[in-house]
Amino acid sequence: VVARVEAVLEALDIKTERRQRAGWLWGHCPYHNDRNIGSWRIRIDPRHERYGQNHCFVCDDGGSLAYLVSHVRGITVSGAHDWLNEFEDQLQVIEEEVPTLREEIVDKSRRKFEMPHEVIFEALPKWVSPARLYIEKRGVTASQVRMFCIGYTVEGRLAGRIVFTTVDSSMRFASYMARDFSGSRRAKRYLWPAAEEGADSNVMFGEHLWPLPQYREKLYVTEGAFNALAIERVLPSGSVGALGSTSTVAHYAAKIATFKHVVIVTDSDEAGDNAATELQTALARHSVVSRVRLPEGKDANDLSADELREAIWPTPIPV
Ligand SMILES: [Zn+2]
């Protein structure tokens, strides 16, 4: 049995010194009630033929690694061999598959993005009226404000904006897009985080509400958050996701492909056509892709619920 001893000790919750000494690790004896860290030792040099051999100088108990496992787990020695084999298999799976996962986790903890402090998150009825009227006019409901973590601002760089946030699968803010509601002609319509804010542009608007990958059926992909929200209001089931900007479509292809059926809802203009074509090409081998063109010059939230329901009834695209 060649399971890595250190990992086994961790799994068995046996405390040891951090550093090995001449191929041995010293720790609390698992065979007697030991408060001392210097009475029991285990061989951790994998090149040694007696790798995993352990012995206590106080109670004189000890033996092979399987013997240790059988004692601590209260199972037979042959059961302990099985346990070790299974443990080894799991370790291998973790080492083969998790490096990327591990990087992702490290990446996430390294990411320092914080939502700007001036963004206000509160129940829609409490919003300042210009912001509330703007968003209500587009049909957004109080429960959507809560579910999709939508905020607004009255001061700072983002003053006078609705803040659509993206939230990653560990429920942390990843980024935002801030839509001007002041109507000022000099204001840019949208603002995004500056590079130094450390935002993660790979997370889609709406993504935190998606089911686990094995339950993903149908996704409606829209160009903007308002359209995604309009569709969410008339959907009996299914998920929505909004592209941050059409230039980032390829970014999202891998995660969108976790759905069996993807419906791309875009404007009838050239940008919409390009976004749809790009997504279809990227997804064709993974998901069933359909395309919906919104009526010329209309946004999803310009349509009545019935019109929208009818409009998003997808037409399958022959591949
Ligand atoms: Zn002992």
Short mmCIF file of C-alpha atoms and ligand atoms in Angstrom, two decimals:
data_model
loop_
_atom_site.label_atom_id
_atom_site.label_comp_id
_atom_site.label_asym_id
_atom_site.label_seq_id
_atom_site.Cartn_x
_atom_site.Cartn_y
_atom_site.Cartn_z
CA VAL A 1 0.00 0.00 0.00
CA VAL A 2 1.53 3.28 -1.09
CA ALA A 3 -1.02 5.89 -0.05
CA ARG A 4 0.76 9.04 0.95
CA VAL A 5 1.24 8.85 4.67
CA GLU A 6 0.84 12.58 5.32
CA ALA A 7 -2.54 12.63 3.60
CA VAL A 8 -3.64 9.54 5.50
CA LEU A 9 -2.63 11.11 8.82
CA GLU A 10 -4.62 14.18 7.96
CA ALA A 11 -7.64 12.08 7.07
CA LEU A 12 -7.31 10.18 10.36
CA ASP A 13 -6.85 13.44 12.27
CA ILE A 14 -3.54 12.42 13.80
CA LYS A 15 -1.49 15.42 14.89
CA THR A 16 2.20 15.46 14.08
CA GLU A 17 5.11 17.83 14.00
CA ARG A 18 5.29 19.74 10.75
CA ARG A 19 8.80 18.74 9.87
CA GLN A 20 10.05 15.30 9.28
CA ARG A 21 13.25 14.17 10.91
CA ALA A 22 15.40 11.75 8.92
CA GLY A 23 12.42 10.26 7.12
CA TRP A 24 10.21 10.04 10.21
CA LEU A 25 7.33 12.19 11.37
CA TRP A 26 6.71 12.44 15.12
CA GLY A 27 3.27 12.86 16.56
CA HIS A 28 0.62 12.00 19.13
CA CYS A 29 0.35 8.26 19.58
CA PRO A 30 -2.99 7.07 18.21
CA TYR A 31 -2.79 3.83 20.26
CA HIS A 32 -2.80 5.33 23.72
CA ASN A 33 -4.13 8.55 25.19
CA ASP A 34 -1.08 10.64 24.37
CA ARG A 35 -0.51 14.30 25.17
CA ASN A 36 3.08 14.16 24.12
CA ILE A 37 4.25 14.69 20.58
CA GLY A 38 7.51 12.80 21.04
CA SER A 39 6.42 9.28 21.83
CA TRP A 40 5.13 7.96 18.50
CA ARG A 41 6.67 8.16 15.03
CA ILE A 42 5.85 7.03 11.51
CA ARG A 43 8.10 6.47 8.52
CA ILE A 44 7.22 8.86 5.67
CA ASP A 45 10.08 8.34 3.25
CA PRO A 46 8.29 6.73 0.27
CA ARG A 47 11.48 5.13 -1.00
CA HIS A 48 11.83 3.10 2.17
CA GLU A 49 10.45 -0.44 1.98
CA ARG A 50 8.83 0.02 5.40
CA TYR A 51 7.05 3.20 4.40
CA GLY A 52 4.14 3.88 6.76
CA GLN A 53 5.62 1.72 9.54
CA ASN A 54 4.91 3.31 12.89
CA HIS A 55 5.75 2.71 16.51
CA CYS A 56 5.12 4.18 19.95
CA PHE A 57 7.95 4.16 22.51
CA VAL A 58 5.55 4.58 25.41
CA CYS A 59 2.88 1.92 24.83
CA ASP A 60 5.04 -0.10 22.44
CA ASP A 61 2.13 -0.48 20.01
CA GLY A 62 2.51 0.00 16.27
CA GLY A 63 2.81 -1.71 12.93
CA SER A 64 2.07 -1.12 9.28
CA LEU A 65 0.07 1.79 7.83
CA ALA A 66 -2.90 -0.57 7.36
CA TYR A 67 -2.61 -1.58 11.02
CA LEU A 68 -2.74 2.10 12.00
CA VAL A 69 -5.82 2.69 9.84
CA SER A 70 -7.55 -0.43 11.19
CA HIS A 71 -6.92 0.73 14.77
CA VAL A 72 -8.08 4.33 14.30
CA ARG A 73 -11.09 3.49 12.11
CA GLY A 74 -12.05 0.44 14.14
CA ILE A 75 -12.01 -1.87 11.11
CA THR A 76 -10.17 -5.07 10.21
CA VAL A 77 -6.70 -4.92 8.66
CA SER A 78 -8.04 -6.19 5.33
CA GLY A 79 -10.78 -3.54 5.54
CA ALA A 80 -8.01 -1.03 6.15
CA HIS A 81 -6.26 -2.14 2.96
CA ASP A 82 -9.47 -1.49 1.04
CA TRP A 83 -9.84 1.86 2.74
CA LEU A 84 -6.27 2.80 1.74
CA ASN A 85 -6.78 1.76 -1.87
CA GLU A 86 -9.91 3.81 -2.13
CA PHE A 87 -8.18 6.71 -0.43
CA GLU A 88 -5.36 6.49 -2.95
CA ASP A 89 -7.82 6.52 -5.85
CA GLN A 90 -9.50 9.61 -4.48
CA LEU A 91 -6.16 11.35 -4.08
CA GLN A 92 -5.36 10.63 -7.68
CA VAL A 93 -8.66 12.01 -8.87
CA ILE A 94 -8.04 15.12 -6.84
CA GLU A 95 -4.53 15.54 -8.19
CA GLU A 96 -5.54 14.97 -11.79
CA GLU A 97 -8.70 17.00 -11.88
CA VAL A 98 -8.41 19.59 -9.23
CA PRO A 99 -5.32 21.58 -10.27
CA THR A 100 -7.57 23.78 -12.40
CA LEU A 101 -10.16 23.91 -9.67
CA ARG A 102 -7.48 24.76 -7.16
CA GLU A 103 -6.18 27.55 -9.38
CA GLU A 104 -9.69 28.83 -9.72
CA ILE A 105 -10.13 28.89 -5.95
CA VAL A 106 -6.78 30.59 -5.45
CA ASP A 107 -7.68 33.02 -8.21
CA LYS A 108 -10.92 33.86 -6.53
CA SER A 109 -9.40 34.43 -3.12
CA ARG A 110 -6.70 36.56 -4.71
CA ARG A 111 -9.27 38.66 -6.46
CA LYS A 112 -9.79 41.76 -4.48
CA PHE A 113 -12.89 43.09 -6.19
CA GLU A 114 -15.26 44.91 -3.91
CA MET A 115 -18.49 46.55 -4.85
CA PRO A 116 -17.94 50.34 -4.70
CA HIS A 117 -19.20 51.56 -1.34
CA GLU A 118 -21.55 54.13 -2.84
CA VAL A 119 -23.76 51.40 -4.33
CA ILE A 120 -26.95 51.11 -2.30
CA PHE A 121 -28.73 47.76 -2.03
CA GLU A 122 -32.15 47.98 -0.50
CA ALA A 123 -35.75 46.96 -1.13
CA LEU A 124 -37.18 48.67 -4.22
CA PRO A 125 -39.88 50.65 -2.35
CA LYS A 126 -37.10 52.40 -0.42
CA TRP A 127 -35.15 53.51 -3.49
CA VAL A 128 -34.86 57.25 -4.26
CA SER A 129 -37.70 58.01 -6.62
CA PRO A 130 -35.83 58.80 -9.87
CA ALA A 131 -34.04 55.46 -9.68
CA ARG A 132 -37.18 53.59 -8.66
CA LEU A 133 -39.33 55.20 -11.39
CA TYR A 134 -36.70 54.46 -14.02
CA ILE A 135 -36.52 50.81 -13.15
CA GLU A 136 -40.27 50.36 -12.64
CA LYS A 137 -40.90 51.89 -16.05
CA ARG A 138 -38.85 49.02 -17.49
CA GLY A 139 -40.99 46.53 -15.63
CA VAL A 140 -38.39 45.36 -13.13
CA THR A 141 -40.04 44.03 -9.98
CA ALA A 142 -39.06 44.29 -6.33
CA SER A 143 -38.33 40.59 -6.18
CA GLN A 144 -36.04 40.84 -9.21
CA VAL A 145 -34.15 43.69 -7.55
CA ARG A 146 -33.56 41.36 -4.63
CA MET A 147 -32.84 38.16 -6.57
CA PHE A 148 -30.54 39.73 -9.15
CA CYS A 149 -28.78 41.98 -6.57
CA ILE A 150 -29.56 45.23 -8.35
CA GLY A 151 -28.49 48.47 -6.66
CA TYR A 152 -28.31 52.18 -7.38
CA THR A 153 -26.10 55.14 -6.58
CA VAL A 154 -26.61 58.78 -5.76
CA GLU A 155 -23.01 59.87 -5.32
CA GLY A 156 -19.43 59.11 -6.35
CA ARG A 157 -18.15 58.10 -9.77
CA LEU A 158 -21.28 56.06 -10.38
CA ALA A 159 -23.74 58.73 -9.21
CA GLY A 160 -27.18 58.58 -10.81
CA ARG A 161 -26.94 55.01 -12.02
CA ILE A 162 -28.71 51.67 -11.70
CA VAL A 163 -26.05 49.09 -10.83
CA PHE A 164 -26.51 45.65 -12.36
CA THR A 165 -24.17 43.30 -10.57
CA THR A 166 -22.75 39.95 -11.51
CA VAL A 167 -22.43 37.40 -8.73
CA ASP A 168 -20.25 34.31 -8.97
CA SER A 169 -21.18 30.79 -7.88
CA SER A 170 -19.76 31.38 -4.40
CA MET A 171 -22.18 34.32 -4.13
CA ARG A 172 -19.52 37.00 -4.27
CA PHE A 173 -19.81 40.12 -6.37
CA ALA A 174 -17.71 39.69 -9.50
CA SER A 175 -18.40 42.90 -11.40
CA TYR A 176 -21.06 45.42 -12.34
CA MET A 177 -22.43 47.56 -15.12
CA ALA A 178 -23.88 50.89 -14.11
CA ARG A 179 -26.68 52.30 -16.28
CA ASP A 180 -27.33 56.02 -16.19
CA PHE A 181 -30.84 56.89 -15.00
CA SER A 182 -30.34 60.64 -14.75
CA GLY A 183 -30.96 61.08 -18.46
CA SER A 184 -28.13 63.61 -18.56
CA ARG A 185 -26.88 63.98 -22.10
CA ARG A 186 -23.30 64.22 -20.99
CA ALA A 187 -23.38 60.98 -19.02
CA LYS A 188 -22.18 57.80 -20.69
CA ARG A 189 -24.98 55.26 -20.81
CA TYR A 190 -22.96 52.53 -19.16
CA LEU A 191 -19.95 52.48 -16.86
CA TRP A 192 -17.92 49.37 -16.02
CA PRO A 193 -15.29 48.84 -13.32
CA ALA A 194 -11.88 50.35 -13.93
CA ALA A 195 -9.07 47.82 -14.48
CA GLU A 196 -7.62 48.36 -11.02
CA GLU A 197 -10.88 47.37 -9.36
CA GLY A 198 -10.02 43.73 -10.13
CA ALA A 199 -13.45 42.74 -11.41
CA ASP A 200 -14.04 39.34 -13.03
CA SER A 201 -15.62 39.84 -16.44
CA ASN A 202 -16.21 36.11 -16.93
CA VAL A 203 -19.33 36.02 -14.81
CA MET A 204 -22.64 36.59 -16.55
CA PHE A 205 -25.50 38.64 -15.24
CA GLY A 206 -27.98 36.14 -13.77
CA GLU A 207 -25.45 33.32 -13.44
CA HIS A 208 -25.75 32.94 -9.64
CA LEU A 209 -29.38 31.87 -10.11
CA TRP A 210 -28.58 29.02 -12.49
CA PRO A 211 -29.21 25.47 -11.26
CA LEU A 212 -26.32 23.07 -10.69
CA PRO A 213 -24.74 21.96 -14.00
CA GLN A 214 -26.42 18.55 -14.01
CA TYR A 215 -29.88 20.17 -13.92
CA ARG A 216 -29.33 22.83 -16.57
CA GLU A 217 -31.94 22.64 -19.30
CA LYS A 218 -32.67 25.88 -21.03
CA LEU A 219 -30.88 29.23 -21.03
CA TYR A 220 -32.03 32.48 -22.58
CA VAL A 221 -29.05 34.64 -23.48
CA THR A 222 -29.73 38.31 -24.02
CA GLU A 223 -27.61 41.31 -24.90
CA GLY A 224 -28.51 43.39 -21.87
CA ALA A 225 -29.77 43.04 -18.32
CA PHE A 226 -33.17 44.68 -18.94
CA ASN A 227 -33.97 42.13 -21.65
CA ALA A 228 -32.88 39.26 -19.44
CA LEU A 229 -35.13 40.55 -16.66
CA ALA A 230 -38.08 40.99 -19.04
CA ILE A 231 -37.73 37.39 -20.19
CA GLU A 232 -37.35 36.10 -16.65
CA ARG A 233 -40.70 37.67 -15.79
CA VAL A 234 -42.59 35.73 -18.46
CA LEU A 235 -40.74 32.42 -18.22
CA PRO A 236 -42.45 29.47 -16.60
CA SER A 237 -39.03 27.84 -16.29
CA GLY A 238 -35.51 28.23 -17.56
CA SER A 239 -32.60 30.50 -16.75
CA VAL A 240 -31.44 33.82 -18.11
CA GLY A 241 -28.00 35.27 -18.70
CA ALA A 242 -27.01 38.63 -20.15
CA LEU A 243 -23.89 39.34 -22.13
CA GLY A 244 -21.91 42.21 -20.61
CA SER A 245 -21.05 43.51 -24.04
CA THR A 246 -21.27 41.69 -27.35
CA SER A 247 -17.49 41.65 -27.71
CA THR A 248 -17.21 39.18 -24.83
CA VAL A 249 -19.46 36.47 -26.24
CA ALA A 250 -16.62 33.96 -26.64
CA HIS A 251 -15.77 34.42 -22.95
CA TYR A 252 -19.03 32.90 -21.95
CA ALA A 253 -19.28 30.07 -24.46
CA ALA A 254 -17.92 27.37 -22.14
CA LYS A 255 -20.35 28.11 -19.34
CA ILE A 256 -23.30 28.63 -21.64
CA ALA A 257 -22.55 25.22 -23.15
CA THR A 258 -23.46 23.60 -19.81
CA PHE A 259 -27.11 24.07 -20.83
CA LYS A 260 -28.80 21.56 -23.12
CA HIS A 261 -30.75 24.18 -24.98
CA VAL A 262 -29.64 27.76 -25.52
CA VAL A 263 -31.93 30.44 -26.91
CA ILE A 264 -30.13 33.53 -28.11
CA VAL A 265 -32.33 36.61 -27.93
CA THR A 266 -30.94 39.65 -29.72
CA ASP A 267 -31.92 42.82 -31.51
CA SER A 268 -32.52 42.64 -35.21
CA ASP A 269 -29.43 44.73 -35.91
CA GLU A 270 -25.97 43.78 -37.08
CA ALA A 271 -24.44 43.57 -33.61
CA GLY A 272 -27.21 41.18 -32.61
CA ASP A 273 -26.65 39.04 -35.70
CA ASN A 274 -22.91 38.88 -35.04
CA ALA A 275 -23.35 37.93 -31.41
CA ALA A 276 -25.82 35.20 -32.32
CA THR A 277 -23.61 33.77 -35.07
CA GLU A 278 -20.58 33.76 -32.81
CA LEU A 279 -22.44 31.92 -30.07
CA GLN A 280 -24.00 29.42 -32.45
CA THR A 281 -20.59 28.52 -33.85
CA ALA A 282 -19.11 28.10 -30.38
CA LEU A 283 -22.01 26.07 -29.00
CA ALA A 284 -23.21 24.03 -31.94
CA ARG A 285 -21.55 20.80 -30.84
CA HIS A 286 -22.59 21.10 -27.20
CA SER A 287 -26.08 22.52 -27.03
CA VAL A 288 -29.19 22.86 -29.13
CA VAL A 289 -29.10 26.49 -30.19
CA SER A 290 -32.08 28.61 -31.22
CA ARG A 291 -32.24 32.23 -32.19
CA VAL A 292 -34.85 34.83 -31.41
CA ARG A 293 -34.83 38.25 -33.04
CA LEU A 294 -36.71 40.89 -31.16
CA PRO A 295 -39.05 42.97 -33.34
CA GLU A 296 -37.23 45.82 -35.10
CA GLY A 297 -36.38 48.69 -32.78
CA LYS A 298 -37.91 47.05 -29.71
CA ASP A 299 -36.45 45.91 -26.46
CA ALA A 300 -37.91 42.94 -24.62
CA ASN A 301 -39.30 45.26 -21.96
CA ASP A 302 -41.14 47.33 -24.61
CA LEU A 303 -43.32 44.32 -25.36
CA SER A 304 -46.31 43.16 -23.37
CA ALA A 305 -45.93 39.91 -21.50
CA ASP A 306 -47.98 38.11 -24.18
CA GLU A 307 -46.06 39.63 -27.08
CA LEU A 308 -42.80 38.71 -25.42
CA ARG A 309 -43.91 35.17 -24.69
CA GLU A 310 -44.76 34.80 -28.33
CA ALA A 311 -41.55 36.45 -29.52
CA ILE A 312 -39.24 34.21 -27.51
CA TRP A 313 -40.92 31.01 -28.64
CA PRO A 314 -37.80 29.80 -30.31
CA THR A 315 -37.34 28.63 -33.86
CA PRO A 316 -34.77 25.85 -34.01
CA ILE A 317 -31.89 26.56 -36.33
CA PRO A 318 -30.96 23.81 -38.76
CA VAL A 319 -27.30 23.00 -38.09
ZN ZN B 1 1.41 4.85 22.43
#
